[in-house]
GROMACS .gro file of C-alpha atoms in nm:
model
  386
    1MET     CA    1  -0.004   0.008  -0.008
    2CYS     CA    2   0.149   0.343   0.088
    3ASN     CA    3   0.513   0.389   0.160
    4VAL     CA    4   0.481   0.649   0.428
    5GLN     CA    5   0.865   0.636   0.466
    6ARG     CA    6   0.941   0.768   0.096
    7ARG     CA    7   1.137   1.082   0.079
    8ILE     CA    8   0.969   1.412   0.044
    9TYR     CA    9   1.059   1.622  -0.256
   10SER     CA   10   1.010   2.005  -0.283
   11THR     CA   11   0.829   2.089  -0.595
   12ALA     CA   12   0.993   2.423  -0.637
   13GLY     CA   13   1.189   2.472  -0.922
   14LEU     CA   14   1.282   2.263  -1.193
   15LYS     CA   15   1.501   2.001  -1.011
   16GLY     CA   16   1.211   1.963  -0.742
   17LYS     CA   17   0.999   1.845  -1.039
   18TYR     CA   18   1.265   1.617  -1.153
   19GLN     CA   19   1.313   1.407  -0.885
   20MET     CA   20   0.945   1.426  -0.760
   21HIS     CA   21   0.837   1.297  -1.107
   22LYS     CA   22   1.154   1.057  -1.134
   23GLU     CA   23   1.058   0.907  -0.817
   24ARG     CA   24   0.670   0.868  -0.873
   25GLN     CA   25   0.768   0.680  -1.207
   26ALA     CA   26   0.999   0.455  -1.051
   27ARG     CA   27   0.713   0.340  -0.788
   28ILE     CA   28   0.440   0.292  -1.062
   29ARG     CA   29   0.711   0.079  -1.250
   30LYS     CA   30   0.764  -0.113  -0.974
   31ARG     CA   31   0.389  -0.168  -0.951
   32MET     CA   32   0.353  -0.230  -1.271
   33LYS     CA   33   0.617  -0.544  -1.260
   34GLU     CA   34   0.394  -0.664  -0.958
   35GLY     CA   35   0.087  -0.680  -1.154
   36GLY     CA   36   0.216  -0.824  -1.465
   37MET     CA   37   0.200  -0.523  -1.653
   38ASP     CA   38   0.473  -0.475  -1.967
   39HIS     CA   39   0.329  -0.076  -2.026
   40LEU     CA   40   0.100   0.158  -1.864
   41ALA     CA   41  -0.063   0.382  -2.118
   42LEU     CA   42  -0.232   0.701  -1.968
   43PHE     CA   43  -0.493   0.944  -2.105
   44ILE     CA   44  -0.545   1.298  -1.993
   45GLY     CA   45  -0.608   1.334  -1.662
   46TYR     CA   46  -0.516   1.339  -1.336
   47SER     CA   47  -0.322   1.069  -1.298
   48LEU     CA   48  -0.090   1.195  -1.615
   49TYR     CA   49  -0.018   1.487  -1.411
   50TYR     CA   50   0.060   1.337  -1.114
   51PHE     CA   51   0.357   1.126  -1.298
   52THR     CA   52   0.480   1.402  -1.525
   53GLY     CA   53   0.333   1.721  -1.459
   54LEU     CA   54   0.125   1.742  -1.785
   55LYS     CA   55  -0.208   1.942  -1.779
   56MET     CA   56  -0.371   1.915  -2.110
   57LEU     CA   57  -0.701   1.945  -2.248
   58ALA     CA   58  -0.877   1.664  -2.390
   59HIS     CA   59  -1.022   1.720  -2.769
   60GLU     CA   60  -1.097   1.529  -3.048
   61ARG     CA   61  -0.726   1.469  -3.162
   62PRO     CA   62  -0.576   1.101  -2.953
   63MET     CA   63  -0.315   1.188  -2.688
   64LEU     CA   64  -0.155   0.920  -2.514
   65PHE     CA   65   0.128   0.856  -2.269
   66ILE     CA   66   0.336   0.520  -2.243
   67ILE     CA   67   0.517   0.445  -1.923
   68SER     CA   68   0.728   0.178  -2.002
   69PRO     CA   69   1.012  -0.055  -1.794
   70GLY     CA   70   1.299   0.116  -1.905
   71GLU     CA   71   1.376   0.487  -1.815
   72GLU     CA   72   1.244   0.657  -2.145
   73ASN     CA   73   0.861   0.669  -2.183
   74ALA     CA   74   0.647   0.778  -2.515
   75ALA     CA   75   0.405   1.042  -2.593
   76PHE     CA   76   0.177   0.989  -2.855
   77LEU     CA   77  -0.008   1.331  -2.946
   78ALA     CA   78  -0.092   1.635  -3.184
   79ASN     CA   79   0.194   1.816  -3.314
   80ILE     CA   80   0.055   2.145  -3.227
   81GLU     CA   81   0.103   2.003  -2.854
   82ALA     CA   82   0.459   1.877  -2.910
   83ASP     CA   83   0.691   2.186  -2.773
   84SER     CA   84   0.467   2.237  -2.472
   85VAL     CA   85   0.481   1.896  -2.331
   86LYS     CA   86   0.861   1.850  -2.423
   87ALA     CA   87   0.860   2.235  -2.196
   88VAL     CA   88   0.700   2.029  -1.884
   89LEU     CA   89   0.854   1.685  -1.896
   90THR     CA   90   1.135   1.629  -1.623
   91GLU     CA   91   1.188   1.251  -1.753
   92PRO     CA   92   1.320   1.101  -2.069
   93CYS     CA   93   1.069   1.103  -2.310
   94LYS     CA   94   1.044   1.034  -2.684
   95ILE     CA   95   0.766   1.213  -2.891
   96TYR     CA   96   0.553   1.081  -3.175
   97PRO     CA   97   0.391   1.377  -3.289
   98PHE     CA   98   0.105   1.338  -3.596
   99THR     CA   99  -0.033   1.599  -3.835
  100ASP     CA  100  -0.430   1.670  -3.899
  101GLU     CA  101  -0.314   1.619  -4.247
  102ALA     CA  102  -0.157   1.297  -4.230
  103GLY     CA  103  -0.319   1.129  -3.950
  104TYR     CA  104  -0.205   0.965  -3.689
  105GLU     CA  105  -0.257   0.597  -3.726
  106HIS     CA  106   0.083   0.539  -3.901
  107VAL     CA  107   0.257   0.741  -3.616
  108PHE     CA  108   0.124   0.532  -3.335
  109ALA     CA  109   0.180   0.196  -3.572
  110GLY     CA  110   0.558   0.314  -3.560
  111LEU     CA  111   0.534   0.398  -3.172
  112SER     CA  112   0.396   0.042  -3.115
  113LYS     CA  113   0.708  -0.135  -3.321
  114ASP     CA  114   0.904   0.082  -3.132
  115LEU     CA  115   0.804  -0.051  -2.803
  116GLY     CA  116   0.688  -0.365  -2.879
  117LEU     CA  117   0.343  -0.377  -2.762
  118ALA     CA  118   0.217  -0.629  -2.949
  119GLY     CA  119   0.128  -0.968  -2.736
  120LYS     CA  120   0.206  -0.775  -2.411
  121THR     CA  121   0.002  -0.664  -2.120
  122ILE     CA  122  -0.058  -0.307  -2.108
  123GLY     CA  123  -0.226  -0.143  -1.793
  124ILE     CA  124  -0.479   0.128  -1.854
  125GLU     CA  125  -0.734   0.319  -1.631
  126TYR     CA  126  -1.087   0.188  -1.677
  127LEU     CA  127  -1.202   0.512  -1.543
  128GLY     CA  128  -0.969   0.706  -1.736
  129MET     CA  129  -0.925   0.602  -2.079
  130ARG     CA  130  -1.148   0.724  -2.345
  131ILE     CA  131  -1.264   0.425  -2.617
  132GLN     CA  132  -1.087   0.615  -2.903
  133GLU     CA  133  -0.746   0.558  -2.752
  134TYR     CA  134  -0.827   0.208  -2.627
  135GLU     CA  135  -0.906   0.124  -2.993
  136ILE     CA  136  -0.588   0.288  -3.153
  137ILE     CA  137  -0.401   0.056  -2.924
  138LYS     CA  138  -0.592  -0.273  -3.006
  139ARG     CA  139  -0.546  -0.201  -3.394
  140HIS     CA  140  -0.133  -0.131  -3.349
  141ALA     CA  141  -0.090  -0.372  -3.073
  142ALA     CA  142  -0.205  -0.739  -3.212
  143GLY     CA  143  -0.278  -0.986  -2.929
  144ALA     CA  144  -0.227  -0.719  -2.626
  145ALA     CA  145  -0.399  -0.796  -2.317
  146PHE     CA  146  -0.565  -0.514  -2.100
  147VAL     CA  147  -0.557  -0.491  -1.737
  148ASP     CA  148  -0.723  -0.231  -1.502
  149ALA     CA  149  -0.438  -0.023  -1.342
  150THR     CA  150  -0.665   0.184  -1.134
  151ASP     CA  151  -0.588   0.028  -0.803
  152ALA     CA  152  -0.214   0.050  -0.853
  153ILE     CA  153  -0.229   0.394  -0.951
  154ALA     CA  154  -0.464   0.480  -0.640
  155GLU     CA  155  -0.228   0.322  -0.409
  156LEU     CA  156   0.039   0.583  -0.494
  157ARG     CA  157  -0.169   0.874  -0.503
  158MET     CA  158  -0.384   0.766  -0.184
  159CYS     CA  159  -0.104   0.873   0.047
  160LYS     CA  160  -0.011   1.222   0.010
  161ASP     CA  161   0.388   1.405   0.064
  162LYS     CA  162   0.436   1.718   0.278
  163GLY     CA  163   0.388   1.927  -0.026
  164GLU     CA  164   0.067   1.786  -0.161
  165ILE     CA  165  -0.075   1.847   0.203
  166GLU     CA  166   0.017   2.216   0.205
  167ASN     CA  167  -0.142   2.274  -0.127
  168MET     CA  168  -0.471   2.116   0.023
  169ARG     CA  169  -0.417   2.338   0.349
  170LYS     CA  170  -0.384   2.625   0.138
  171ALA     CA  171  -0.679   2.558  -0.056
  172ALA     CA  172  -0.857   2.527   0.222
  173GLU     CA  173  -0.752   2.833   0.375
  174ILE     CA  174  -0.856   3.017   0.039
  175THR     CA  175  -1.225   2.827   0.041
  176GLU     CA  176  -1.264   2.963   0.401
  177LYS     CA  177  -1.208   3.311   0.341
  178ALA     CA  178  -1.391   3.298   0.020
  179LEU     CA  179  -1.733   3.181   0.201
  180GLU     CA  180  -1.676   3.417   0.507
  181ALA     CA  181  -1.663   3.710   0.233
  182ALA     CA  182  -1.950   3.568   0.059
  183LEU     CA  183  -2.172   3.537   0.358
  184PRO     CA  184  -2.342   3.853   0.360
  185VAL     CA  185  -2.513   3.795   0.068
  186ILE     CA  186  -2.703   3.525   0.202
  187ARG     CA  187  -3.005   3.717   0.353
  188PRO     CA  188  -3.425   3.704   0.262
  189GLY     CA  189  -3.490   3.803  -0.098
  190ALA     CA  190  -3.130   3.679  -0.255
  191THR     CA  191  -3.116   3.411  -0.521
  192GLU     CA  192  -2.947   3.118  -0.471
  193LYS     CA  193  -2.770   3.214  -0.799
  194GLU     CA  194  -2.676   3.540  -0.668
  195VAL     CA  195  -2.511   3.360  -0.348
  196TYR     CA  196  -2.340   3.146  -0.612
  197LYS     CA  197  -2.227   3.406  -0.834
  198GLU     CA  198  -2.082   3.601  -0.506
  199LEU     CA  199  -1.892   3.283  -0.389
  200LYS     CA  200  -1.729   3.215  -0.724
  201ILE     CA  201  -1.597   3.584  -0.716
  202GLN     CA  202  -1.444   3.585  -0.385
  203MET     CA  203  -1.276   3.231  -0.448
  204LEU     CA  204  -1.069   3.392  -0.718
  205LYS     CA  205  -1.004   3.710  -0.541
  206HIS     CA  206  -0.864   3.500  -0.295
  207GLY     CA  207  -0.637   3.341  -0.495
  208SER     CA  208  -0.816   3.023  -0.583
  209GLY     CA  209  -0.663   2.839  -0.877
  210GLN     CA  210  -0.947   2.705  -1.144
  211LEU     CA  211  -1.254   2.627  -0.956
  212TRP     CA  212  -1.238   2.207  -0.954
  213LYS     CA  213  -1.631   2.209  -0.899
  214GLN     CA  214  -1.926   2.444  -0.956
  215PRO     CA  215  -2.052   2.529  -0.607
  216ILE     CA  216  -2.347   2.395  -0.462
  217VAL     CA  217  -2.586   2.622  -0.343
  218THR     CA  218  -2.944   2.474  -0.223
  219SER     CA  219  -3.214   2.693   0.008
  220GLY     CA  220  -3.514   2.579   0.195
  221PRO     CA  221  -3.653   2.226   0.092
  222ARG     CA  222  -3.402   2.180  -0.190
  223THR     CA  223  -3.131   2.127   0.103
  224ALA     CA  224  -3.267   1.802   0.098
  225PHE     CA  225  -3.121   1.700  -0.216
  226PRO     CA  226  -2.733   1.611  -0.122
  227HIS     CA  227  -2.592   1.742  -0.483
  228SER     CA  228  -2.782   1.990  -0.688
  229LYS     CA  229  -2.748   2.239  -0.938
  230VAL     CA  230  -2.807   2.624  -0.829
  231SER     CA  231  -3.154   2.751  -0.897
  232ASP     CA  232  -3.297   3.117  -0.889
  233ARG     CA  233  -3.514   3.015  -0.579
  234VAL     CA  234  -3.559   3.305  -0.350
  235ILE     CA  235  -3.369   3.255  -0.005
  236ARG     CA  236  -3.672   3.338   0.254
  237SER     CA  237  -3.634   3.425   0.613
  238GLY     CA  238  -3.613   3.056   0.822
  239ASP     CA  239  -3.484   2.889   0.524
  240LEU     CA  240  -3.152   2.660   0.580
  241VAL     CA  241  -2.892   2.725   0.288
  242MET     CA  242  -2.656   2.452   0.218
  243ILE     CA  243  -2.307   2.562   0.056
  244ASP     CA  244  -2.073   2.241  -0.065
  245THR     CA  245  -1.754   2.442  -0.245
  246GLY     CA  246  -1.393   2.434  -0.281
  247ALA     CA  247  -1.085   2.631  -0.419
  248SER     CA  248  -0.765   2.478  -0.556
  249TYR     CA  249  -0.419   2.591  -0.525
  250GLY     CA  250  -0.109   2.396  -0.685
  251GLU     CA  251  -0.351   2.182  -0.835
  252TYR     CA  252  -0.490   2.040  -0.540
  253ILE     CA  253  -0.840   2.090  -0.389
  254CYS     CA  254  -1.061   2.161  -0.115
  255ASP     CA  255  -1.414   2.027  -0.020
  256LEU     CA  256  -1.567   2.205   0.217
  257THR     CA  257  -1.959   2.200   0.309
  258ARG     CA  258  -2.148   2.407   0.562
  259THR     CA  259  -2.527   2.475   0.617
  260PHE     CA  260  -2.665   2.794   0.777
  261ALA     CA  261  -2.985   2.921   0.886
  262VAL     CA  262  -3.155   3.263   0.772
  263GLU     CA  263  -3.319   3.462   1.045
  264LYS     CA  264  -3.459   3.202   1.259
  265VAL     CA  265  -3.413   2.792   1.280
  266GLU     CA  266  -3.708   2.534   1.320
  267ASP     CA  267  -3.636   2.339   1.652
  268GLU     CA  268  -3.641   1.989   1.456
  269PHE     CA  269  -3.359   2.167   1.219
  270ARG     CA  270  -3.178   2.315   1.526
  271LYS     CA  271  -3.159   1.939   1.682
  272VAL     CA  272  -3.042   1.803   1.357
  273PHE     CA  273  -2.756   2.049   1.311
  274ASP     CA  274  -2.660   1.942   1.686
  275ILE     CA  275  -2.672   1.563   1.579
  276VAL     CA  276  -2.469   1.630   1.269
  277ARG     CA  277  -2.194   1.820   1.445
  278GLU     CA  278  -2.161   1.535   1.675
  279ALA     CA  279  -2.122   1.265   1.410
  280ASN     CA  280  -1.852   1.497   1.263
  281ALA     CA  281  -1.684   1.553   1.582
  282ALA     CA  282  -1.691   1.157   1.652
  283VAL     CA  283  -1.508   1.100   1.333
  284GLU     CA  284  -1.218   1.394   1.451
  285LYS     CA  285  -1.200   1.247   1.808
  286ASN     CA  286  -1.176   0.844   1.730
  287ALA     CA  287  -1.040   0.815   1.400
  288LYS     CA  288  -0.689   0.690   1.379
  289PRO     CA  289  -0.423   0.505   1.153
  290GLY     CA  290  -0.518   0.125   1.141
  291MET     CA  291  -0.869   0.131   1.147
  292ASN     CA  292  -1.054   0.040   0.801
  293ALA     CA  293  -1.269   0.293   0.605
  294GLU     CA  294  -1.617   0.094   0.735
  295GLU     CA  295  -1.513   0.154   1.068
  296VAL     CA  296  -1.462   0.557   1.040
  297ASP     CA  297  -1.778   0.533   0.828
  298ARG     CA  298  -1.960   0.377   1.134
  299LEU     CA  299  -1.795   0.622   1.397
  300ALA     CA  300  -2.063   0.894   1.239
  301ARG     CA  301  -2.309   0.656   1.147
  302ASP     CA  302  -2.366   0.534   1.494
  303VAL     CA  303  -2.410   0.880   1.675
  304ILE     CA  304  -2.703   0.961   1.380
  305GLU     CA  305  -2.857   0.637   1.411
  306SER     CA  306  -2.870   0.632   1.809
  307LYS     CA  307  -3.083   0.990   1.750
  308GLY     CA  308  -3.337   0.821   1.524
  309TYR     CA  309  -3.224   0.958   1.170
  310GLY     CA  310  -3.039   0.671   1.055
  311LYS     CA  311  -3.246   0.644   0.747
  312GLN     CA  312  -3.192   0.993   0.656
  313PHE     CA  313  -2.834   0.953   0.651
  314ILE     CA  314  -2.858   0.843   0.282
  315HIS     CA  315  -2.475   0.850   0.151
  316ARG     CA  316  -2.125   0.726   0.263
  317LEU     CA  317  -1.976   0.942   0.527
  318GLY     CA  318  -1.711   1.055   0.297
  319HIS     CA  319  -1.469   1.016   0.002
  320GLY     CA  320  -1.054   1.085  -0.091
  321LEU     CA  321  -0.964   1.398  -0.206
  322GLY     CA  322  -0.623   1.564  -0.328
  323LEU     CA  323  -0.594   1.624  -0.719
  324GLU     CA  324  -0.959   1.525  -0.757
  325GLY     CA  325  -1.247   1.575  -0.573
  326HIS     CA  326  -1.350   1.200  -0.539
  327GLU     CA  327  -1.065   0.955  -0.520
  328PRO     CA  328  -0.990   0.685  -0.283
  329PRO     CA  329  -1.003   0.644  -0.003
  330TYR     CA  330  -1.418   0.619   0.027
  331MET     CA  331  -1.550   0.587   0.405
  332VAL     CA  332  -1.824   0.361   0.312
  333ARG     CA  333  -1.948   0.044   0.471
  334GLY     CA  334  -1.797  -0.248   0.332
  335ASN     CA  335  -1.458  -0.110   0.245
  336LYS     CA  336  -1.218  -0.289   0.463
  337LEU     CA  337  -0.909  -0.036   0.329
  338LYS     CA  338  -0.695   0.036   0.634
  339LEU     CA  339  -0.605   0.422   0.723
  340LEU     CA  340  -0.222   0.494   0.660
  341PRO     CA  341  -0.037   0.827   0.779
  342GLY     CA  342  -0.062   1.075   0.435
  343MET     CA  343  -0.435   0.985   0.318
  344THR     CA  344  -0.663   1.238   0.284
  345PHE     CA  345  -1.046   1.229   0.308
  346THR     CA  346  -1.393   1.408   0.384
  347ASP     CA  347  -1.573   1.366   0.710
  348GLU     CA  348  -1.934   1.473   0.606
  349PRO     CA  349  -2.184   1.365   0.776
  350GLY     CA  350  -2.574   1.452   0.657
  351VAL     CA  351  -2.902   1.419   0.756
  352TYR     CA  352  -3.178   1.478   0.509
  353LEU     CA  353  -3.563   1.561   0.572
  354ALA     CA  354  -3.729   1.490   0.238
  355GLY     CA  355  -3.936   1.788   0.152
  356ARG     CA  356  -3.817   1.986   0.434
  357GLY     CA  357  -3.456   2.045   0.403
  358GLY     CA  358  -3.110   1.874   0.496
  359ILE     CA  359  -2.785   1.967   0.698
  360ARG     CA  360  -2.430   1.840   0.622
  361ILE     CA  361  -2.111   1.957   0.764
  362GLU     CA  362  -1.783   1.869   0.576
  363ASP     CA  363  -1.470   1.891   0.662
  364ASP     CA  364  -1.102   1.762   0.495
  365VAL     CA  365  -0.893   1.572   0.706
  366VAL     CA  366  -0.541   1.372   0.680
  367VAL     CA  367  -0.451   1.091   0.845
  368THR     CA  368  -0.137   1.148   1.105
  369GLU     CA  369   0.085   0.874   1.277
  370SER     CA  370  -0.155   0.942   1.569
  371GLY     CA  371  -0.499   1.068   1.474
  372LEU     CA  372  -0.653   1.325   1.213
  373ASP     CA  373  -0.559   1.667   1.127
  374TYR     CA  374  -0.833   1.889   1.008
  375LEU     CA  375  -0.729   2.092   0.709
  376THR     CA  376  -1.069   2.296   0.743
  377GLY     CA  377  -1.135   2.493   1.005
  378PHE     CA  378  -1.433   2.694   0.956
  379SER     CA  379  -1.653   2.731   1.233
  380ARG     CA  380  -1.911   2.408   1.300
  381GLU     CA  381  -2.139   2.631   1.495
  382LEU     CA  382  -2.462   2.696   1.380
  383MET     CA  383  -2.460   3.045   1.187
  384VAL     CA  384  -2.781   3.252   1.166
  385LEU     CA  385  -2.756   3.478   0.888
  386GLY     CA  386  -2.929   3.771   0.760
   0.00000   0.00000   0.00000
């Protein structure tokens, strides 16, 4: 699983990035060997960035990055991307560019011949590989077998190093400052869209990178929907308002949810808020390395079930996060994965009363040698606004 004793490399400057990507690629090559993979084919996405530093936009032109057993990799891409890719890569890589006019089939055929892909076992991410690129490999690598490399990659990405954690901590700081700045907009007569707009503006004002998610802003009965797009609904006195949002920093993200009341609070909602807060705190107090993910989920679920709202806690406790908003590990019943130092996940219990409203409190945490360190610190008290 996670090698928590591995060296920590600074990402400052080309030298630090070279060391970081070299070490990450060495570790995935070890996993490839253990998993019987001769090559690993990556499409544009978070894993490509993790191993290479490449951030690219997916479009109709195909792209593949091949990590092979030796030290030289291969990149198959449109010629217009070649120079920008060369400028980023820190590890040896042979570029196989194609043009729109000449097409790409013969170029990938050459790559396949050079690497000897025919008859080999090729790892791909089943959740991340496009059918277009998969079919290109199949056409030009006769007899190749494909295996899912998702778990092998996830094992490396789950445990964050010091630099990754600090980026996530900074993303949390930005998120909290932006949320605080946007709170005055939450008042009777404002719409969900107005709050949504102000929140996005404040995220960017306070230093967020590209927003990895569109903020979830719901009010009144719509807070009973855990996930919902923003609407034109007008906020009223007595409403709950739920905000689920997050900034990014250095490509790493925050995921924070808080539920607010507008001017006044129904007695049952105040009671439910206290229950959800207690469930959130039970995880903070009791989760520790060596527990499995199911046990962490149970810490919060036991609190909510004991208060009679178990059927209204309709989702898992939390999910991993880092480069992506949802990634392993998942805090859910049936998951026996053990917590290890460096893992990051969300602590987000919620109770949802259909047709009336819901309450969720979400924090981001990192597993330490002795317990949990909460990256988010926004108040968990019930705030009455407006």
